């Protein structure tokens, strides 16, 4: 079955360390997205990519980096420059069409210890 | 700019009660409208959508009608169950070239047995 896989589900990071969250999809979707969700909050867009080897900053890109070397993969690196990285991170993918919904992964919960 | 406004939660109902979660939007052009549901610790799932004025989206007993004259897309269900307890997000997508979502802040629903 096609879907989008995020790993790991839980991640612990020491302050000052970079950490990379994985997102893989086998839906043949062109577009992929990273969102951050804080407790009781909505979703905020970090980065998105419409095609391979291209990506754009979202609303809260500072302290994060991404790459899109393959259509299937869109990893997110949370760098030590991100001041408050503890959050729930969601990856999504979609066909580039106004009527098409997103498919979301099950999320990665990152905790800084 | 484009935006989505949802009623604040939590909304607490008894089982079999009628549910309405209000959603209004501001958008240039003709957006597509969506409702997503998020169960605890999981990603978002597409619940229903409507792509043009007067369309009604429906799924699992939930309904929402795209009202252009009132710029609204209220979510309704005639008889809620405990299993409907979740966070519900309203979203719109515009054909601005990026096909990004604009999400509401989410409304938490608690259904009591």
mmCIF file of C-alpha atoms in Angstrom:
data_model
loop_
_atom_site.group_PDB
_atom_site.id
_atom_site.type_symbol
_atom_site.label_atom_id
_atom_site.label_comp_id
_atom_site.label_asym_id
_atom_site.label_seq_id
_atom_site.Cartn_x
_atom_site.Cartn_y
_atom_site.Cartn_z
ATOM 1 C CA UNK A 1 0.000 0.000 0.000
ATOM 2 C CA UNK A 2 1.158 3.503 -0.755
ATOM 3 C CA UNK A 3 1.816 5.882 2.055
ATOM 4 C CA UNK A 4 4.158 8.253 3.784
ATOM 5 C CA UNK A 5 6.523 7.072 6.507
ATOM 6 C CA UNK A 6 8.141 9.190 9.171
ATOM 7 C CA UNK A 7 10.854 7.881 11.422
ATOM 8 C CA UNK A 8 11.583 7.682 14.213
ATOM 9 C CA UNK A 9 8.293 8.166 16.050
ATOM 10 C CA UNK A 10 10.075 9.509 19.145
ATOM 11 C CA UNK A 11 13.431 11.270 19.162
ATOM 12 C CA UNK A 12 15.473 12.724 21.976
ATOM 13 C CA UNK A 13 18.216 15.251 21.364
ATOM 14 C CA UNK A 14 20.720 16.921 23.583
ATOM 15 C CA UNK A 15 21.000 20.672 23.393
ATOM 16 C CA UNK A 16 23.536 21.781 20.792
ATOM 17 C CA UNK A 17 23.115 18.705 18.587
ATOM 18 C CA UNK A 18 21.732 18.544 15.082
ATOM 19 C CA UNK A 19 19.177 15.838 14.382
ATOM 20 C CA UNK A 20 17.587 14.612 11.142
ATOM 21 C CA UNK A 21 13.988 13.472 10.799
ATOM 22 C CA UNK A 22 13.193 11.087 7.981
ATOM 23 C CA UNK A 23 10.214 11.324 5.620
ATOM 24 C CA UNK A 24 9.694 8.845 2.786
ATOM 25 C CA UNK A 25 6.702 8.476 0.446
ATOM 26 C CA UNK A 26 5.844 5.912 -2.223
ATOM 27 C CA UNK A 27 2.813 7.757 -3.590
ATOM 28 C CA UNK A 28 4.694 9.316 -6.510
ATOM 29 C CA UNK A 29 3.714 12.760 -5.216
ATOM 30 C CA UNK A 30 5.659 15.748 -6.516
ATOM 31 C CA UNK A 31 5.167 18.020 -3.526
ATOM 32 C CA UNK A 32 6.300 17.421 0.047
ATOM 33 C CA UNK A 33 5.917 19.542 3.178
ATOM 34 C CA UNK A 34 7.180 19.794 6.751
ATOM 35 C CA UNK A 35 5.002 21.192 9.523
ATOM 36 C CA UNK A 36 5.602 21.833 13.174
ATOM 37 C CA UNK A 37 2.840 21.401 15.759
ATOM 38 C CA UNK A 38 3.145 22.589 19.336
ATOM 39 C CA UNK A 39 0.789 21.387 22.104
ATOM 40 C CA UNK A 40 -2.684 22.786 21.604
ATOM 41 C CA UNK A 41 -1.527 24.694 18.541
ATOM 42 C CA UNK A 42 -2.214 24.564 14.864
ATOM 43 C CA UNK A 43 0.251 23.640 12.143
ATOM 44 C CA UNK A 44 3.059 25.908 11.042
ATOM 45 C CA UNK A 45 4.855 25.355 7.736
ATOM 46 C CA UNK A 46 8.633 24.927 7.983
ATOM 47 C CA UNK A 47 9.715 24.042 4.419
ATOM 48 C CA UNK A 48 8.129 22.702 1.286
ATOM 49 C CA UNK A 49 9.302 21.257 -1.995
ATOM 50 C CA UNK A 50 7.383 21.170 -5.252
ATOM 51 C CA UNK A 51 9.933 19.201 -7.287
ATOM 52 C CA UNK A 52 13.199 17.369 -6.823
ATOM 53 C CA UNK A 53 16.231 19.547 -6.086
ATOM 54 C CA UNK A 54 14.072 22.535 -5.224
ATOM 55 C CA UNK A 55 12.557 23.711 -1.939
ATOM 56 C CA UNK A 56 11.237 26.911 -0.365
ATOM 57 C CA UNK A 57 11.094 28.309 3.137
ATOM 58 C CA UNK A 58 7.801 28.291 4.923
ATOM 59 C CA UNK A 59 6.726 30.512 7.778
ATOM 60 C CA UNK A 60 9.210 29.264 10.414
ATOM 61 C CA UNK A 61 12.309 28.038 8.535
ATOM 62 C CA UNK A 62 14.932 29.515 10.851
ATOM 63 C CA UNK A 63 16.999 26.786 12.541
ATOM 64 C CA UNK A 64 15.891 24.094 10.081
ATOM 65 C CA UNK A 65 17.288 22.731 6.824
ATOM 66 C CA UNK A 66 16.013 20.287 4.209
ATOM 67 C CA UNK A 67 17.099 18.502 1.049
ATOM 68 C CA UNK A 68 15.169 16.953 -1.817
ATOM 69 C CA UNK A 69 17.590 14.784 -3.763
ATOM 70 C CA UNK A 70 14.992 12.124 -4.539
ATOM 71 C CA UNK A 71 11.295 12.408 -5.256
ATOM 72 C CA UNK A 72 10.519 9.924 -2.485
ATOM 73 C CA UNK A 73 12.513 11.548 0.302
ATOM 74 C CA UNK A 74 12.396 14.909 2.106
ATOM 75 C CA UNK A 75 14.492 14.789 5.301
ATOM 76 C CA UNK A 76 14.374 17.630 7.809
ATOM 77 C CA UNK A 77 17.403 18.608 9.905
ATOM 78 C CA UNK A 78 16.770 20.447 13.143
ATOM 79 C CA UNK A 79 19.944 22.364 13.821
ATOM 80 C CA UNK A 80 21.372 23.674 17.070
ATOM 81 C CA UNK A 81 20.300 27.138 15.883
ATOM 82 C CA UNK A 82 16.656 26.241 16.475
ATOM 83 C CA UNK A 83 15.990 27.754 19.896
ATOM 84 C CA UNK A 84 12.944 25.746 20.878
ATOM 85 C CA UNK A 85 12.922 22.498 18.908
ATOM 86 C CA UNK A 86 10.729 20.373 21.204
ATOM 87 C CA UNK A 87 7.571 19.767 19.145
ATOM 88 C CA UNK A 88 5.616 17.305 17.035
ATOM 89 C CA UNK A 89 6.819 17.294 13.421
ATOM 90 C CA UNK A 90 4.556 16.282 10.573
ATOM 91 C CA UNK A 91 5.530 15.490 7.000
ATOM 92 C CA UNK A 92 2.995 15.543 4.177
ATOM 93 C CA UNK A 93 2.908 14.975 0.448
ATOM 94 C CA UNK A 94 0.521 15.872 -2.337
ATOM 95 C CA UNK A 95 -0.128 16.067 -6.022
ATOM 96 C CA UNK A 96 0.277 19.645 -7.212
ATOM 97 C CA UNK A 97 -3.401 20.353 -7.753
ATOM 98 C CA UNK A 98 -5.807 22.623 -5.940
ATOM 99 C CA UNK A 99 -8.423 19.883 -5.454
ATOM 100 C CA UNK A 100 -6.091 17.273 -4.045
ATOM 101 C CA UNK A 101 -5.631 16.768 -0.334
ATOM 102 C CA UNK A 102 -2.445 16.080 1.548
ATOM 103 C CA UNK A 103 -1.360 12.680 2.819
ATOM 104 C CA UNK A 104 0.272 13.038 6.213
ATOM 105 C CA UNK A 105 2.774 10.845 7.970
ATOM 106 C CA UNK A 106 2.180 9.764 11.557
ATOM 107 C CA UNK A 107 4.640 12.300 12.915
ATOM 108 C CA UNK A 108 7.870 12.450 14.910
ATOM 109 C CA UNK A 109 7.876 13.776 18.448
ATOM 110 C CA UNK A 110 11.187 15.503 19.147
ATOM 111 C CA UNK A 111 12.213 16.255 22.712
ATOM 112 C CA UNK A 112 15.306 18.189 23.692
ATOM 113 C CA UNK A 113 16.841 16.889 26.922
ATOM 114 C CA UNK B 1 -4.116 37.623 2.758
ATOM 115 C CA UNK B 2 -5.741 34.221 2.765
ATOM 116 C CA UNK B 3 -6.842 32.934 6.155
ATOM 117 C CA UNK B 4 -9.043 30.417 7.962
ATOM 118 C CA UNK B 5 -10.830 31.055 11.243
ATOM 119 C CA UNK B 6 -12.189 28.211 13.345
ATOM 120 C CA UNK B 7 -14.204 28.265 16.530
ATOM 121 C CA UNK B 8 -12.089 27.778 19.608
ATOM 122 C CA UNK B 9 -12.393 24.617 21.613
ATOM 123 C CA UNK B 10 -12.617 22.430 23.369
ATOM 124 C CA UNK B 11 -16.102 21.454 22.350
ATOM 125 C CA UNK B 12 -17.567 18.946 24.811
ATOM 126 C CA UNK B 13 -20.668 16.962 23.849
ATOM 127 C CA UNK B 14 -22.544 13.949 25.079
ATOM 128 C CA UNK B 15 -22.745 10.905 22.854
ATOM 129 C CA UNK B 16 -25.450 11.184 20.151
ATOM 130 C CA UNK B 17 -25.501 14.994 20.343
ATOM 131 C CA UNK B 18 -25.438 17.197 17.224
ATOM 132 C CA UNK B 19 -22.081 18.674 16.291
ATOM 133 C CA UNK B 20 -21.257 21.936 14.540
ATOM 134 C CA UNK B 21 -17.724 23.289 14.238
ATOM 135 C CA UNK B 22 -17.663 26.678 12.563
ATOM 136 C CA UNK B 23 -15.124 27.585 9.912
ATOM 137 C CA UNK B 24 -14.943 30.781 7.894
ATOM 138 C CA UNK B 25 -12.344 31.820 5.378
ATOM 139 C CA UNK B 26 -10.872 34.731 3.499
ATOM 140 C CA UNK B 27 -9.339 34.031 0.122
ATOM 141 C CA UNK B 28 -8.687 35.610 -3.215
ATOM 142 C CA UNK B 29 -10.013 33.636 -6.118
ATOM 143 C CA UNK B 30 -11.818 30.349 -5.685
ATOM 144 C CA UNK B 31 -10.264 28.093 -3.070
ATOM 145 C CA UNK B 32 -10.863 24.444 -2.407
ATOM 146 C CA UNK B 33 -11.914 23.702 1.168
ATOM 147 C CA UNK B 34 -11.012 20.751 3.377
ATOM 148 C CA UNK B 35 -11.593 19.281 6.835
ATOM 149 C CA UNK B 36 -8.933 17.153 8.464
ATOM 150 C CA UNK B 37 -9.082 15.100 11.664
ATOM 151 C CA UNK B 38 -6.197 14.355 14.021
ATOM 152 C CA UNK B 39 -6.429 11.607 16.638
ATOM 153 C CA UNK B 40 -4.049 11.776 19.621
ATOM 154 C CA UNK B 41 -0.409 11.196 18.731
ATOM 155 C CA UNK B 42 -1.124 10.776 15.034
ATOM 156 C CA UNK B 43 -0.891 12.711 11.811
ATOM 157 C CA UNK B 44 -3.826 14.386 10.091
ATOM 158 C CA UNK B 45 -6.309 12.462 7.948
ATOM 159 C CA UNK B 46 -8.430 14.003 5.241
ATOM 160 C CA UNK B 47 -12.060 13.875 6.368
ATOM 161 C CA UNK B 48 -13.859 15.588 3.517
ATOM 162 C CA UNK B 49 -13.490 18.284 0.908
ATOM 163 C CA UNK B 50 -15.439 20.580 -1.402
ATOM 164 C CA UNK B 51 -13.953 22.178 -4.466
ATOM 165 C CA UNK B 52 -16.576 24.692 -5.596
ATOM 166 C CA UNK B 53 -19.431 26.769 -4.262
ATOM 167 C CA UNK B 54 -22.484 24.840 -3.034
ATOM 168 C CA UNK B 55 -20.599 21.539 -3.069
ATOM 169 C CA UNK B 56 -21.231 19.325 -0.063
ATOM 170 C CA UNK B 57 -18.430 17.110 1.194
ATOM 171 C CA UNK B 58 -19.356 14.110 3.311
ATOM 172 C CA UNK B 59 -17.644 11.175 4.986
ATOM 173 C CA UNK B 60 -18.298 8.944 8.026
ATOM 174 C CA UNK B 61 -21.472 10.867 8.883
ATOM 175 C CA UNK B 62 -19.735 14.257 8.767
ATOM 176 C CA UNK B 63 -20.857 16.910 6.284
ATOM 177 C CA UNK B 64 -19.777 20.395 5.261
ATOM 178 C CA UNK B 65 -21.174 22.700 2.572
ATOM 179 C CA UNK B 66 -19.065 25.255 0.691
ATOM 180 C CA UNK B 67 -20.978 28.533 1.151
ATOM 181 C CA UNK B 68 -19.445 31.247 -1.000
ATOM 182 C CA UNK B 69 -21.952 33.914 0.051
ATOM 183 C CA UNK B 70 -21.011 33.542 3.723
ATOM 184 C CA UNK B 71 -17.430 32.339 3.101
ATOM 185 C CA UNK B 72 -18.057 29.401 5.405
ATOM 186 C CA UNK B 73 -17.453 25.654 5.528
ATOM 187 C CA UNK B 74 -18.982 24.509 8.813
ATOM 188 C CA UNK B 75 -18.524 20.877 9.851
ATOM 189 C CA UNK B 76 -21.624 19.025 11.072
ATOM 190 C CA UNK B 77 -22.545 15.568 12.314
ATOM 191 C CA UNK B 78 -25.978 14.503 13.409
ATOM 192 C CA UNK B 79 -24.969 12.096 16.187
ATOM 193 C CA UNK B 80 -21.449 12.039 17.564
ATOM 194 C CA UNK B 81 -19.742 9.040 19.114
ATOM 195 C CA UNK B 82 -16.980 8.768 21.703
ATOM 196 C CA UNK B 83 -14.689 7.642 18.886
ATOM 197 C CA UNK B 84 -15.134 11.048 17.190
ATOM 198 C CA UNK B 85 -13.080 12.682 19.938
ATOM 199 C CA UNK B 86 -10.179 14.320 18.118
ATOM 200 C CA UNK B 87 -8.906 17.654 16.839
ATOM 201 C CA UNK B 88 -10.523 18.945 13.650
ATOM 202 C CA UNK B 89 -8.754 21.308 11.259
ATOM 203 C CA UNK B 90 -10.350 23.396 8.546
ATOM 204 C CA UNK B 91 -8.085 24.276 5.614
ATOM 205 C CA UNK B 92 -8.163 25.963 2.253
ATOM 206 C CA UNK B 93 -5.981 25.653 -0.778
ATOM 207 C CA UNK B 94 -5.635 28.342 -3.419
ATOM 208 C CA UNK B 95 -4.261 28.025 -6.913
ATOM 209 C CA UNK B 96 -1.454 30.485 -6.377
ATOM 210 C CA UNK B 97 1.139 28.218 -7.903
ATOM 211 C CA UNK B 98 2.349 26.748 -4.634
ATOM 212 C CA UNK B 99 -0.785 24.743 -3.761
ATOM 213 C CA UNK B 100 -0.065 25.222 -0.078
ATOM 214 C CA UNK B 101 -2.700 24.819 2.551
ATOM 215 C CA UNK B 102 -3.827 27.540 4.880
ATOM 216 C CA UNK B 103 -4.860 25.738 8.090
ATOM 217 C CA UNK B 104 -7.121 26.885 10.871
ATOM 218 C CA UNK B 105 -5.878 26.518 14.431
ATOM 219 C CA UNK B 106 -7.890 23.371 15.070
ATOM 220 C CA UNK B 107 -10.878 22.613 17.316
ATOM 221 C CA UNK B 108 -10.673 19.883 19.929
ATOM 222 C CA UNK B 109 -13.825 17.777 20.296
ATOM 223 C CA UNK B 110 -14.472 15.675 23.395
ATOM 224 C CA UNK B 111 -17.423 13.307 23.336
ATOM 225 C CA UNK B 112 -18.549 11.888 26.670
ATOM 226 C CA UNK B 113 -20.292 8.533 27.028
#
